[in-house]
Coordinates of C-alpha atoms in Angstrom, one line a residue:
M1 CA 0.0 0.0 0.0
A2 CA 1.3 3.4 -0.9
K3 CA 0.0 7.0 -1.2
T4 CA 0.8 10.2 -2.9
E5 CA 1.3 13.7 -1.4
L6 CA -1.7 15.9 -0.4
I7 CA -2.6 18.6 -2.8
K8 CA -4.9 21.3 -1.3
D9 CA -7.8 23.1 -2.8
D10 CA -7.4 21.7 -6.3
L11 CA -10.1 19.9 -8.4
N12 CA -7.5 19.0 -11.1
P13 CA -4.5 17.8 -9.1
K14 CA -1.3 16.5 -10.7
F15 CA 0.3 14.1 -8.2
V16 CA 4.1 14.0 -8.2
T17 CA 4.9 11.2 -5.7
P18 CA 5.2 7.9 -7.7
L19 CA 3.7 4.7 -6.5
T20 CA 6.3 1.9 -7.0
V21 CA 5.2 -1.6 -7.6
D22 CA 6.9 -4.7 -8.9
Y23 CA 5.6 -5.9 -12.3
H24 CA 5.4 -9.6 -13.0
F25 CA 4.2 -10.6 -16.5
E26 CA 3.2 -14.1 -15.4
Q27 CA 0.8 -12.9 -12.6
Q28 CA -2.5 -11.2 -12.4
Q29 CA -1.9 -8.1 -10.3
P30 CA -5.1 -6.3 -9.3
V31 CA -4.6 -2.6 -8.4
K32 CA -7.1 -0.3 -6.7
L33 CA -6.6 3.4 -6.5
V34 CA -8.8 5.4 -4.1
V35 CA -9.0 9.2 -4.1
Y36 CA -9.8 11.0 -0.7
D37 CA -10.7 14.5 0.1
I38 CA -8.8 15.4 3.3
D39 CA -9.8 18.4 5.4
T40 CA -8.1 17.6 8.7
K41 CA -4.7 18.9 9.8
D42 CA -3.4 15.5 10.7
E43 CA -4.2 14.3 7.2
S44 CA -5.9 11.2 8.7
L45 CA -7.8 9.0 6.2
D46 CA -10.2 7.9 8.9
K47 CA -11.9 11.3 8.8
A48 CA -11.5 11.9 5.0
D49 CA -14.3 11.8 2.5
L50 CA -14.1 9.1 -0.2
V51 CA -14.2 10.7 -3.6
G52 CA -14.0 7.6 -5.8
S53 CA -11.9 4.7 -6.9
I54 CA -10.8 2.8 -10.0
Q55 CA -9.7 -0.8 -10.3
F56 CA -7.5 -2.5 -13.0
D57 CA -5.0 -5.1 -13.5
L58 CA -1.3 -4.1 -13.8
A59 CA -1.1 -5.9 -17.2
E60 CA -3.8 -3.5 -18.5
L61 CA -1.5 -0.6 -17.8
A62 CA 1.7 -2.3 -19.0
S63 CA 0.0 -3.2 -22.3
A64 CA -1.8 0.1 -22.9
K65 CA -0.6 2.5 -25.6
G66 CA 2.1 4.7 -24.1
M67 CA 1.4 2.9 -20.8
V68 CA -1.4 5.3 -20.0
L69 CA -4.9 4.5 -18.7
K70 CA -7.8 6.9 -18.4
R71 CA -10.7 5.9 -16.2
N72 CA -13.8 7.4 -14.6
L73 CA -13.7 7.4 -10.8
Q74 CA -16.6 5.4 -9.3
G75 CA -18.3 6.9 -6.2
F76 CA -18.9 5.4 -2.8
G77 CA -22.0 5.1 -0.6
K78 CA -24.8 7.3 -1.8
H79 CA -22.7 8.0 -4.9
S80 CA -22.1 4.4 -5.6
G81 CA -22.3 3.6 -9.3
K82 CA -21.9 7.3 -10.2
R83 CA -18.9 8.9 -11.8
T84 CA -17.1 11.4 -9.6
G85 CA -14.3 12.5 -11.8
T86 CA -11.6 11.2 -14.2
I87 CA -8.2 9.9 -13.3
I88 CA -5.2 9.3 -15.6
V89 CA -2.6 6.7 -14.6
R90 CA 0.9 6.6 -16.3
A91 CA 3.5 3.9 -15.9
E92 CA 7.3 4.2 -16.3
N93 CA 9.9 1.5 -16.1
Q94 CA 12.3 2.4 -13.3
S95 CA 15.8 3.0 -14.6
Q96 CA 17.9 -0.1 -14.3
N97 CA 21.2 -0.9 -15.9
N98 CA 20.6 -3.9 -18.1
D99 CA 23.8 -3.5 -20.1
D100 CA 26.3 -6.2 -20.9
V101 CA 30.0 -5.5 -21.2
H102 CA 31.9 -7.5 -23.8
F103 CA 35.7 -8.2 -23.3
K104 CA 38.5 -9.6 -25.5
I105 CA 41.7 -9.4 -23.5
S106 CA 45.3 -10.5 -24.3
A107 CA 48.7 -10.0 -22.6
K108 CA 52.2 -9.4 -23.9
K109 CA 55.7 -10.2 -22.5
L110 CA 54.5 -11.5 -19.1
D111 CA 57.1 -12.5 -16.5
K112 CA 58.4 -16.0 -16.4
K113 CA 57.2 -17.6 -13.1
D114 CA 58.3 -21.1 -14.1
L115 CA 61.6 -22.3 -15.4
F116 CA 61.0 -21.4 -19.0
S117 CA 57.5 -19.8 -19.1
S118 CA 54.3 -19.2 -17.3
D119 CA 50.7 -20.6 -17.3
P120 CA 48.7 -17.4 -17.1
Y121 CA 45.1 -16.8 -16.3
L122 CA 43.1 -13.6 -15.5
K123 CA 40.9 -12.6 -12.5
I124 CA 38.5 -9.6 -12.4
H125 CA 37.3 -8.2 -9.1
R126 CA 35.0 -5.4 -8.1
K127 CA 34.9 -3.7 -4.7
S128 CA 32.0 -4.5 -2.3
Q129 CA 29.8 -1.4 -1.6
Q130 CA 29.3 -2.6 2.0
T131 CA 32.7 -3.8 3.1
G132 CA 35.1 -2.5 0.5
E133 CA 36.7 -5.9 0.0
W134 CA 37.5 -7.2 -3.5
L135 CA 34.9 -9.7 -4.8
L136 CA 35.7 -12.0 -7.7
V137 CA 33.4 -11.6 -10.7
H138 CA 35.2 -13.5 -13.4
Q139 CA 38.1 -15.9 -13.9
S140 CA 39.4 -16.8 -17.3
E141 CA 40.7 -20.1 -18.6
T142 CA 44.4 -21.0 -18.1
I143 CA 46.7 -20.9 -21.1
K144 CA 49.7 -23.2 -20.6
K145 CA 53.3 -22.1 -21.3
N146 CA 52.5 -18.8 -23.0
L147 CA 53.9 -15.4 -22.1
S148 CA 51.6 -13.6 -24.6
P149 CA 48.3 -15.3 -24.1
K150 CA 45.0 -14.4 -25.8
W151 CA 42.1 -15.4 -23.6
A152 CA 38.6 -16.2 -25.0
S153 CA 36.1 -13.5 -25.3
F154 CA 33.5 -13.2 -22.5
T155 CA 30.5 -11.1 -21.5
L156 CA 29.5 -9.9 -18.1
P157 CA 26.3 -8.1 -17.0
A158 CA 27.2 -4.6 -16.0
R159 CA 25.3 -4.9 -12.7
N160 CA 27.4 -7.9 -11.8
L161 CA 30.6 -6.3 -13.0
C162 CA 30.4 -2.9 -11.5
H163 CA 26.9 -2.4 -10.2
G164 CA 26.2 -0.5 -13.4
D165 CA 28.7 2.3 -12.4
Y166 CA 31.2 2.6 -15.1
N167 CA 33.4 4.9 -13.0
S168 CA 33.8 2.4 -10.2
T169 CA 37.3 0.8 -9.9
L170 CA 37.9 -2.8 -11.0
K171 CA 41.0 -4.9 -10.4
F172 CA 42.5 -7.1 -13.0
D173 CA 45.0 -9.7 -11.7
V174 CA 47.2 -12.0 -13.9
F175 CA 48.3 -15.2 -12.1
D176 CA 50.6 -18.0 -13.0
W177 CA 49.0 -21.4 -12.4
D178 CA 51.0 -23.9 -10.4
K179 CA 50.1 -27.6 -10.0
R180 CA 52.0 -28.3 -6.7
S181 CA 52.1 -24.9 -5.0
N182 CA 50.1 -21.6 -4.6
D183 CA 49.6 -19.7 -7.8
D184 CA 52.0 -16.7 -8.3
L185 CA 50.8 -13.2 -9.0
I186 CA 52.4 -11.9 -12.2
G187 CA 50.9 -8.4 -12.0
E188 CA 47.7 -6.3 -11.6
I189 CA 46.0 -3.0 -12.6
E190 CA 43.1 -1.1 -11.2
M191 CA 40.9 0.9 -13.7
S192 CA 37.3 1.7 -14.3
V193 CA 35.3 0.7 -17.4
N194 CA 35.3 4.2 -18.6
Q195 CA 39.1 4.4 -18.3
L196 CA 39.5 1.1 -20.1
L197 CA 37.3 2.4 -23.0
Q198 CA 39.8 5.3 -23.5
R199 CA 42.7 2.9 -23.5
R200 CA 41.1 0.3 -25.8
G201 CA 43.7 -1.5 -28.0
Q202 CA 46.7 0.0 -26.1
L203 CA 49.4 -1.6 -24.0
I204 CA 48.6 -1.2 -20.3
Q205 CA 51.5 -2.1 -18.1
I206 CA 50.7 -4.3 -15.1
N207 CA 52.5 -4.0 -11.8
N208 CA 53.6 -6.3 -9.0
R209 CA 53.9 -4.8 -5.5
N210 CA 56.5 -7.4 -4.7
K211 CA 58.7 -6.3 -7.6
K212 CA 61.0 -3.3 -7.8
R213 CA 59.4 -0.3 -9.4
G214 CA 60.5 0.2 -12.9
N215 CA 60.8 -3.5 -13.7
S216 CA 58.0 -4.5 -16.1
C217 CA 55.8 -7.5 -15.4
G218 CA 54.2 -7.4 -18.8
S219 CA 51.2 -5.6 -20.3
L220 CA 47.5 -6.2 -20.8
I221 CA 45.7 -5.3 -24.0
F222 CA 41.9 -4.7 -24.0
E223 CA 41.5 -5.6 -27.7
K224 CA 37.7 -5.3 -27.2
I225 CA 35.7 -3.7 -24.5
E226 CA 32.2 -2.7 -25.5
I227 CA 29.0 -1.8 -23.6
V228 CA 26.0 -3.4 -25.2
R229 CA 22.5 -2.6 -24.1
R230 CA 20.5 -5.6 -23.1
Y231 CA 16.9 -4.9 -23.6
T232 CA 14.1 -6.1 -21.3
F233 CA 10.7 -7.5 -22.0
M234 CA 9.3 -4.2 -20.7
D235 CA 11.4 -2.3 -23.2
Y236 CA 9.8 -4.2 -26.1
L237 CA 6.3 -3.7 -24.6
R238 CA 6.8 0.0 -24.4
G239 CA 7.9 0.0 -28.1
G240 CA 4.6 -1.7 -29.1
L241 CA 5.4 -5.4 -29.0
E242 CA 2.2 -7.4 -29.6
M243 CA 1.7 -10.9 -28.4
G244 CA -0.7 -13.5 -29.6
M245 CA -1.9 -16.9 -28.3
M246 CA -2.8 -20.1 -30.1
T247 CA -4.5 -22.9 -28.4
A248 CA -4.4 -26.7 -29.1
I249 CA -6.7 -29.1 -27.2
D250 CA -6.3 -32.9 -26.8
F251 CA -9.4 -34.8 -28.2
T252 CA -8.0 -38.3 -27.8
G253 CA -10.2 -41.1 -26.4
S254 CA -8.1 -41.3 -23.2
N255 CA -9.9 -38.2 -21.9
G256 CA -13.0 -40.3 -21.3
N257 CA -16.6 -39.8 -22.3
P258 CA -17.3 -36.0 -21.9
N259 CA -20.8 -36.7 -20.5
T260 CA -19.6 -38.6 -17.4
P261 CA -18.1 -36.8 -14.4
Q262 CA -14.9 -38.9 -14.7
S263 CA -14.0 -37.4 -18.1
L264 CA -11.4 -34.6 -18.3
H265 CA -13.8 -32.9 -20.8
Y266 CA -16.8 -33.1 -18.5
K267 CA -18.9 -30.0 -18.1
D268 CA -20.3 -29.3 -14.7
P269 CA -24.0 -28.5 -15.4
S270 CA -24.0 -25.8 -12.7
G271 CA -21.0 -24.1 -14.4
R272 CA -19.3 -23.6 -11.0
Q273 CA -16.5 -26.1 -11.5
P274 CA -15.0 -25.8 -15.0
N275 CA -12.8 -28.8 -16.1
Q276 CA -9.1 -28.6 -16.1
Y277 CA -8.9 -27.7 -19.8
L278 CA -11.1 -24.6 -19.3
Q279 CA -9.3 -23.6 -16.1
A280 CA -5.9 -23.7 -17.9
I281 CA -7.3 -21.7 -20.9
H282 CA -8.6 -19.0 -18.6
A283 CA -5.5 -18.9 -16.3
I284 CA -3.2 -18.4 -19.3
G285 CA -5.5 -16.6 -21.7
D286 CA -6.7 -14.1 -19.2
I287 CA -3.1 -12.8 -18.9
I288 CA -1.9 -13.0 -22.5
S289 CA -5.1 -11.5 -23.9
Y290 CA -4.1 -8.1 -22.3
Y291 CA -1.2 -7.9 -24.8
D292 CA -3.2 -8.9 -27.9
N293 CA -4.9 -5.9 -29.6
D294 CA -7.5 -7.8 -31.7
K295 CA -7.9 -10.6 -29.2
R296 CA -8.5 -13.2 -31.9
F297 CA -6.9 -16.5 -31.1
P298 CA -6.3 -19.4 -33.6
C299 CA -7.6 -22.6 -31.9
F300 CA -7.0 -26.2 -32.9
G301 CA -7.8 -29.7 -31.8
F302 CA -5.9 -33.0 -32.3
G303 CA -6.5 -36.7 -31.9
A304 CA -10.1 -36.8 -33.1
R305 CA -12.1 -38.3 -35.9
L306 CA -14.0 -35.6 -37.9
P307 CA -17.3 -36.1 -39.7
T308 CA -17.0 -35.8 -43.5
P309 CA -19.5 -36.7 -46.3
H310 CA -17.6 -40.0 -46.7
G311 CA -17.4 -40.9 -43.0
P312 CA -15.2 -40.1 -40.1
V313 CA -11.6 -39.2 -40.8
L314 CA -8.8 -39.0 -38.2
S315 CA -7.1 -35.6 -37.8
H316 CA -4.1 -34.5 -35.7
C317 CA -4.7 -30.8 -36.5
F318 CA -8.2 -29.4 -37.1
A319 CA -9.7 -25.9 -36.6
L320 CA -11.6 -25.9 -33.4
N321 CA -14.3 -23.7 -34.9
G322 CA -14.6 -25.9 -38.0
N323 CA -13.3 -23.2 -40.3
A324 CA -9.8 -24.1 -41.7
N325 CA -9.6 -20.8 -43.6
D326 CA -10.1 -18.8 -40.4
P327 CA -9.4 -20.8 -37.2
S328 CA -9.4 -17.8 -35.0
C329 CA -11.9 -17.3 -32.1
D330 CA -13.0 -14.0 -30.6
G331 CA -11.7 -13.7 -27.1
I332 CA -11.3 -16.3 -24.4
Q333 CA -15.0 -16.9 -24.4
G334 CA -14.8 -17.6 -28.1
I335 CA -12.3 -20.3 -27.4
V336 CA -14.5 -21.8 -24.8
S337 CA -17.5 -21.7 -27.2
A338 CA -15.6 -23.4 -30.0
Y339 CA -14.3 -26.0 -27.6
E340 CA -17.8 -26.9 -26.4
Q341 CA -19.0 -27.0 -30.0
A342 CA -16.2 -29.3 -31.0
L343 CA -17.0 -31.8 -28.2
H344 CA -20.5 -32.2 -29.8
S345 CA -19.1 -32.5 -33.4
V346 CA -16.1 -34.8 -33.3
Q347 CA -15.3 -38.3 -32.1
L348 CA -12.6 -38.6 -29.5
Y349 CA -10.0 -41.0 -30.8
G350 CA -6.2 -41.0 -30.8
P351 CA -3.2 -41.4 -30.7
T352 CA -1.5 -38.3 -29.2
F353 CA 0.6 -36.6 -31.9
F354 CA 2.1 -33.1 -31.3
S355 CA 4.2 -32.6 -34.4
E356 CA 1.4 -31.5 -36.8
I357 CA 0.0 -28.9 -34.2
I358 CA 3.5 -27.5 -33.7
R359 CA 4.1 -27.4 -37.5
K360 CA 0.9 -25.5 -37.9
A361 CA 1.9 -23.0 -35.2
S362 CA 5.2 -22.5 -36.9
D363 CA 3.6 -21.9 -40.3
L364 CA 1.3 -19.2 -38.7
T365 CA 4.3 -17.5 -37.0
S366 CA 6.8 -17.6 -39.8
G367 CA 5.6 -14.3 -41.3
Y368 CA 7.8 -11.3 -41.6
V369 CA 9.2 -10.0 -38.3
S370 CA 11.4 -6.9 -38.5
Q371 CA 12.5 -3.8 -36.6
D372 CA 9.2 -2.1 -37.4
V373 CA 6.9 -5.2 -37.0
Q374 CA 7.5 -6.8 -33.6
Q375 CA 5.2 -9.7 -32.8
Y376 CA 5.6 -12.8 -30.6
H377 CA 3.3 -15.8 -30.2
V378 CA 2.5 -18.5 -27.6
L379 CA 1.2 -21.9 -28.4
L380 CA -0.8 -23.3 -25.4
L381 CA -1.0 -27.0 -25.9
L382 CA -3.2 -28.9 -23.5
T383 CA -2.9 -32.7 -23.3
D384 CA -3.9 -35.6 -21.1
G385 CA -1.1 -38.0 -22.0
L386 CA 2.3 -38.7 -23.3
V387 CA 3.2 -37.8 -26.9
N388 CA 3.3 -40.7 -29.3
D389 CA 5.5 -39.0 -32.0
M390 CA 8.4 -37.8 -29.9
D391 CA 11.0 -37.8 -32.6
K392 CA 8.9 -35.8 -35.0
T393 CA 7.8 -33.5 -32.2
V394 CA 11.4 -32.7 -31.3
E395 CA 12.2 -32.0 -34.9
E396 CA 9.3 -29.5 -35.1
I397 CA 10.4 -27.8 -31.8
C398 CA 13.9 -27.4 -33.2
R399 CA 12.5 -25.8 -36.3
A400 CA 10.2 -23.5 -34.3
S401 CA 13.1 -22.4 -32.1
T402 CA 14.1 -19.9 -34.8
L403 CA 10.7 -18.3 -34.9
P404 CA 8.9 -15.8 -32.6
L405 CA 7.2 -18.6 -30.8
S406 CA 7.1 -20.2 -27.4
I407 CA 5.3 -23.5 -26.6
I408 CA 3.5 -24.0 -23.3
I409 CA 2.5 -27.6 -22.7
V410 CA 0.0 -28.2 -19.9
G411 CA -0.5 -31.8 -18.6
V412 CA -4.1 -32.4 -17.7
G413 CA -5.2 -35.2 -15.5
N414 CA -3.3 -37.9 -13.5
A415 CA -1.1 -39.4 -16.2
D416 CA 2.7 -39.9 -15.6
F417 CA 4.2 -36.9 -17.4
S418 CA 7.8 -37.5 -16.2
K419 CA 9.0 -38.0 -19.8
M420 CA 7.6 -34.6 -20.9
D421 CA 10.4 -32.8 -19.0
F422 CA 12.6 -33.9 -21.9
L423 CA 10.9 -31.4 -24.1
D424 CA 11.4 -28.6 -21.5
S425 CA 15.1 -28.6 -22.0
D426 CA 16.2 -26.3 -19.2
D427 CA 19.5 -28.3 -18.8
G428 CA 20.5 -28.2 -22.5
K429 CA 19.2 -27.6 -26.0
L430 CA 17.0 -30.1 -27.8
R431 CA 18.6 -32.1 -30.6
S432 CA 16.7 -34.0 -33.3
N433 CA 17.6 -37.6 -33.5
S434 CA 16.5 -37.8 -37.2
T435 CA 18.3 -34.8 -38.6
G436 CA 20.8 -33.8 -35.9
R437 CA 19.4 -30.3 -35.8
V438 CA 19.9 -28.4 -32.5
A439 CA 17.3 -26.0 -31.1
Q440 CA 18.5 -22.4 -31.3
R441 CA 16.9 -21.6 -27.9
D442 CA 14.7 -23.2 -25.3
I443 CA 11.1 -22.4 -26.2
V444 CA 9.2 -25.1 -24.3
Q445 CA 7.7 -24.9 -20.8
F446 CA 5.9 -28.0 -19.4
V447 CA 3.7 -27.8 -16.3
P448 CA 1.4 -30.5 -14.9
F449 CA -1.9 -28.9 -14.0
N450 CA -2.6 -31.1 -11.0
R451 CA 0.4 -29.6 -9.2
F452 CA -1.4 -26.2 -9.1
K453 CA -5.0 -27.2 -9.4
H454 CA -6.0 -25.5 -6.1
N455 CA -4.0 -22.3 -6.9
P456 CA -4.6 -20.9 -10.4
H457 CA -2.5 -17.9 -9.8
A458 CA 0.5 -20.1 -8.9
F459 CA -0.2 -22.2 -12.0
A460 CA -0.1 -19.1 -14.3
S461 CA 3.1 -17.9 -12.7
A462 CA 4.8 -21.3 -13.2
V463 CA 3.7 -21.5 -16.8
L464 CA 4.5 -17.9 -17.9
A465 CA 7.6 -17.2 -15.8
E466 CA 10.1 -18.1 -18.6
L467 CA 8.2 -16.3 -21.3
P468 CA 9.6 -12.7 -20.9
H469 CA 13.2 -14.1 -21.1
Q470 CA 12.3 -16.2 -24.2
V471 CA 11.0 -13.0 -25.9
E472 CA 14.1 -11.1 -25.0
E473 CA 16.3 -13.9 -26.3
Y474 CA 14.5 -14.2 -29.6
F475 CA 14.9 -10.5 -30.5
K476 CA 18.5 -10.5 -29.2
V477 CA 19.4 -13.3 -31.6
K478 CA 17.6 -11.5 -34.4
G479 CA 19.4 -8.3 -33.6
I480 CA 16.1 -6.4 -33.2
S481 CA 16.0 -3.7 -30.6
P482 CA 12.8 -2.2 -29.1
N483 CA 11.1 0.5 -31.0
Q484 CA 10.9 4.0 -29.5
A485 CA 8.3 4.2 -26.8
C486 CA 5.0 5.5 -27.9
V487 CA 4.3 9.1 -27.1
V488 CA 0.6 9.6 -26.3
D489 CA -1.4 12.7 -26.0
V490 CA -3.7 12.3 -23.0
N491 CA -6.5 14.1 -24.8
D492 CA -6.5 11.4 -27.5
I493 CA -6.9 8.6 -25.0
Q494 CA -10.4 7.2 -24.6
I495 CA -11.8 6.6 -21.2
T496 CA -12.1 2.8 -20.5
E497 CA -14.5 1.5 -18.0
G498 CA -13.3 -0.4 -14.9
A499 CA -15.2 -2.3 -12.3
M500 CA -18.1 -0.4 -10.7
G501 CA -18.4 0.1 -7.0
S502 CA -16.0 0.4 -4.1
G503 CA -14.8 -3.2 -3.8
L504 CA -12.1 -4.9 -5.7
P505 CA -13.3 -7.0 -8.6
D506 CA -13.0 -10.7 -8.4
F507 CA -9.6 -11.4 -10.1
Q508 CA -10.0 -15.2 -9.9
P509 CA -9.9 -16.8 -13.4
F510 CA -13.6 -17.6 -13.0
N511 CA -15.9 -14.9 -11.6
Q512 CA -18.6 -17.1 -10.3
G513 CA -20.8 -14.3 -9.1
S514 CA -21.1 -11.9 -12.0
Q515 CA -20.4 -14.4 -14.8
Q516 CA -22.3 -17.5 -13.7
Q517 CA -25.4 -16.7 -15.6
G518 CA -23.5 -16.1 -18.8
Q519 CA -21.5 -19.3 -18.3
Q520 CA -24.8 -21.2 -18.0
Q521 CA -26.0 -19.7 -21.2
M522 CA -22.8 -20.6 -23.0
Y523 CA -22.7 -24.2 -21.6
P524 CA -26.3 -25.4 -21.7
Q525 CA -26.9 -28.6 -19.8
Q526 CA -26.4 -31.6 -22.0
P527 CA -28.9 -34.6 -22.0
Q528 CA -27.6 -37.7 -20.4
Q529 CA -26.1 -40.2 -22.9
S530 CA -26.3 -44.0 -22.5
Y531 CA -24.6 -47.1 -23.8
N532 CA -26.0 -50.5 -24.4
Q533 CA -24.3 -53.7 -23.1
Q534 CA -22.1 -53.9 -26.1
G535 CA -20.8 -50.4 -25.5
Q536 CA -22.8 -49.0 -28.4
Y537 CA -23.8 -45.3 -28.2
Q538 CA -27.5 -44.7 -28.0
Q539 CA -28.3 -41.5 -29.7
Q540 CA -30.6 -39.3 -27.6
N541 CA -31.9 -36.2 -29.4
Y542 CA -35.4 -35.5 -28.2
N543 CA -37.5 -32.4 -28.0
Q544 CA -39.8 -31.7 -25.2
Q545 CA -42.4 -34.1 -26.6
G546 CA -39.9 -37.0 -26.8
Q547 CA -39.5 -36.7 -30.6
Y548 CA -36.3 -36.4 -32.5
Q549 CA -35.3 -32.9 -33.4
Q550 CA -34.1 -32.8 -37.0
Q551 CA -31.3 -30.5 -38.0
N552 CA -30.9 -29.2 -41.6
Y553 CA -27.7 -28.3 -43.3
N554 CA -27.0 -26.8 -46.7
Q555 CA -23.8 -25.5 -48.4
Q556 CA -25.1 -22.0 -49.2
Q557 CA -25.4 -20.1 -45.9
G558 CA -23.1 -19.7 -43.0
P559 CA -24.1 -20.5 -39.4
H560 CA -26.9 -18.5 -37.8
I561 CA -27.8 -18.9 -34.2
S562 CA -30.8 -17.1 -32.6
Q563 CA -30.2 -14.8 -29.6
Q564 CA -33.3 -16.2 -27.9
G565 CA -31.3 -19.0 -26.1
G566 CA -31.5 -22.6 -27.1
H567 CA -30.6 -23.9 -30.5
P568 CA -33.1 -23.2 -33.3
Q569 CA -32.7 -24.6 -36.7
Q570 CA -29.3 -23.8 -38.2
N571 CA -27.8 -23.7 -41.7
F572 CA -24.1 -24.6 -41.9
K573 CA -21.9 -23.8 -44.8
Q574 CA -19.4 -26.4 -46.0
Q575 CA -16.4 -26.6 -43.6
N576 CA -13.0 -27.8 -44.9
Y577 CA -10.7 -29.1 -42.2
N578 CA -7.0 -28.4 -42.7
Y579 CA -5.1 -31.7 -42.4
Q580 CA -1.4 -31.4 -41.8
G581 CA -0.8 -35.0 -43.0
P582 CA -2.7 -37.6 -45.0
P583 CA -5.8 -38.8 -43.3
Q584 CA -6.1 -42.4 -42.1
Q585 CA -7.4 -44.6 -44.8
Q586 CA -11.1 -45.2 -44.7
N587 CA -12.9 -48.1 -46.5
Y588 CA -16.6 -48.2 -47.2
N589 CA -18.8 -50.8 -48.8
H590 CA -21.3 -50.0 -51.5
Q591 CA -24.0 -49.4 -48.9
G592 CA -22.0 -46.6 -47.2
Q593 CA -21.3 -48.8 -44.2
Y594 CA -18.0 -48.6 -42.2
P595 CA -16.4 -52.0 -41.7
P596 CA -14.6 -53.0 -38.5
Q597 CA -11.1 -51.9 -37.9
Q598 CA -8.3 -53.0 -35.6
G599 CA -8.3 -51.6 -32.1
G600 CA -12.0 -52.2 -31.4
Q601 CA -14.9 -53.4 -33.4
H602 CA -17.1 -50.9 -35.1
Q603 CA -20.8 -51.8 -35.4
Q604 CA -22.3 -51.6 -38.9
Q605 CA -23.1 -48.0 -39.7
N606 CA -25.2 -46.2 -42.4
F607 CA -23.9 -42.6 -42.6
S608 CA -27.2 -41.2 -43.6
Q609 CA -28.7 -42.5 -40.4
Q610 CA -27.9 -42.9 -36.7
Q611 CA -24.3 -44.0 -35.9
N612 CA -23.2 -46.4 -33.3
Y613 CA -19.5 -46.8 -32.2
N614 CA -17.8 -49.4 -30.1
H615 CA -14.1 -48.6 -29.7
Q616 CA -11.4 -48.0 -27.1
G617 CA -12.1 -44.3 -26.9
P618 CA -15.5 -43.0 -25.7
P619 CA -18.0 -42.7 -28.5
Q620 CA -19.2 -39.2 -29.5
Q621 CA -22.1 -38.0 -31.5
N622 CA -21.0 -36.8 -34.9
I623 CA -22.5 -33.6 -36.4
L624 CA -21.6 -33.3 -40.0
H625 CA -20.6 -29.9 -41.2
G626 CA -21.9 -29.5 -44.7
A627 CA -23.5 -33.0 -45.0
P628 CA -26.1 -33.2 -47.7
Q629 CA -28.3 -35.6 -45.7
S630 CA -30.3 -34.9 -42.5
Q631 CA -28.5 -35.2 -39.2
F632 CA -29.7 -35.1 -35.6
Y633 CA -28.6 -32.2 -33.4
N634 CA -28.1 -32.7 -29.7
N635 CA -30.6 -30.1 -28.5
P636 CA -30.7 -29.5 -24.7
H637 CA -33.4 -26.9 -25.0
G638 CA -35.8 -28.9 -27.1
Q639 CA -36.1 -26.1 -29.7

């Protein structure tokens, strides 16, 4: 908690005292600002009048143009719900030295400390600000039997080297390494970075306090000393960096029948307990969406069989909304809606392949990125099991490591995800077994959801903690610096509405109070499905009179859904799914029936009528997008 100074008798105050807060990209950080009118000499808030307040998340301010927010103050008490003024909030990144200092150092004509030569190495020390003692910050490799060594180049962060103060004194010691005794000091110098910059490329004589003055111990040459600015994630945000998110959801049969509570895809009819897929989408999406201007997110599914005019076809990468030409969904709720629709439209199957999803994400992010166009993308991949195409997945990750892309893999459910840590290569860079290709950088973060299922904020922090560094590393490798910070005229900023009232808004991923009704509308209660003794799916599409509700499709008109609630008759245009690889071969007899396949017997089917499945994954009703024949629509409202 912090407060500004008191400004007397002014209805248009400009507060000078800054309020300092720590910014964490990976966290939701709710902020509440309250304005008081103080008339007492002791400036006590207990007796002050409450003028109004605003509420926002720190990410809103960090991602706003020019880092400026303009909000209406919301009144208290009898003025609750009324606007009591306007407040403008500006953010600035506190000045920190994020520079790196590059060194290339050699020596010439060093003293002989052994019989014929020396084995020199270099130590660099800075002085402690608290105690004044010399602290080691770098030690070079030892070069054997060489009086004019050239040490390897190295880079040190300026804050580690000299606390970012280029006038502070550093000590450079040259030692001779000895195997059987203490190392011998050859010589030393004390100079600051700024002094060394002026002597770059020159011979700088080193001294030994144990040697008579005037006798040379050799010289150091700073062939290269260069200060390089190391830009931060916040620098790129201020320059207009835009981030986007793609989502990929596991539709394999191991998730279980979505209509049973044991399924990982189960929808709680009350809407109060979203499944783990939805919780993960909200926890991550609610943060990243602040940094995406259009808030349109490409969304995909994998591991399902899709309905086609010729029967179900297995796909490891399909557009979640059924539109391969435009797989983007509007906002986080658009992702949720497409996900729910897909559960009704596809058949959960398998196996679990990641490679095609990652290849699709790479294709979408391989566009032109330049100094002027700065974008970065995140693929949120949600899965309930281990990957079955590990070699191909590693190859695609290595390819994607050169692109403005990070991959977040979230393990849903209770499976053993121990082998997934291999993809999260914190201890080294991934290497493809098939091609030998090495990842340019670490772009994968894997987190099992169950570890944080009771703490969504901790989950988001664990998942997104590495992302700012991955963004910085990508642009550094590409040699792209942040654009100049946006300069914003306050008069051009539109007022955005915050939460009403005096209390802080509910910053949980799911606002069960204010949004519960909307969630129930988005997720209407599904009818109970049943299976016969052979595991065959019994189709249950009844209206209120117990009759089947027929659904008509044509290929001329796009989808139209009434705003009345429920599901009236709909017309769907032909949807073409984008397959990343050849579909699994399908065989049909002359009657349009699907013969049995290995891995579970399929009951005889006629694709113009009701379909029954009996296989290892849970059967799902298929709704055919663009089918010329009549299909039954699972209508919970009987309309």
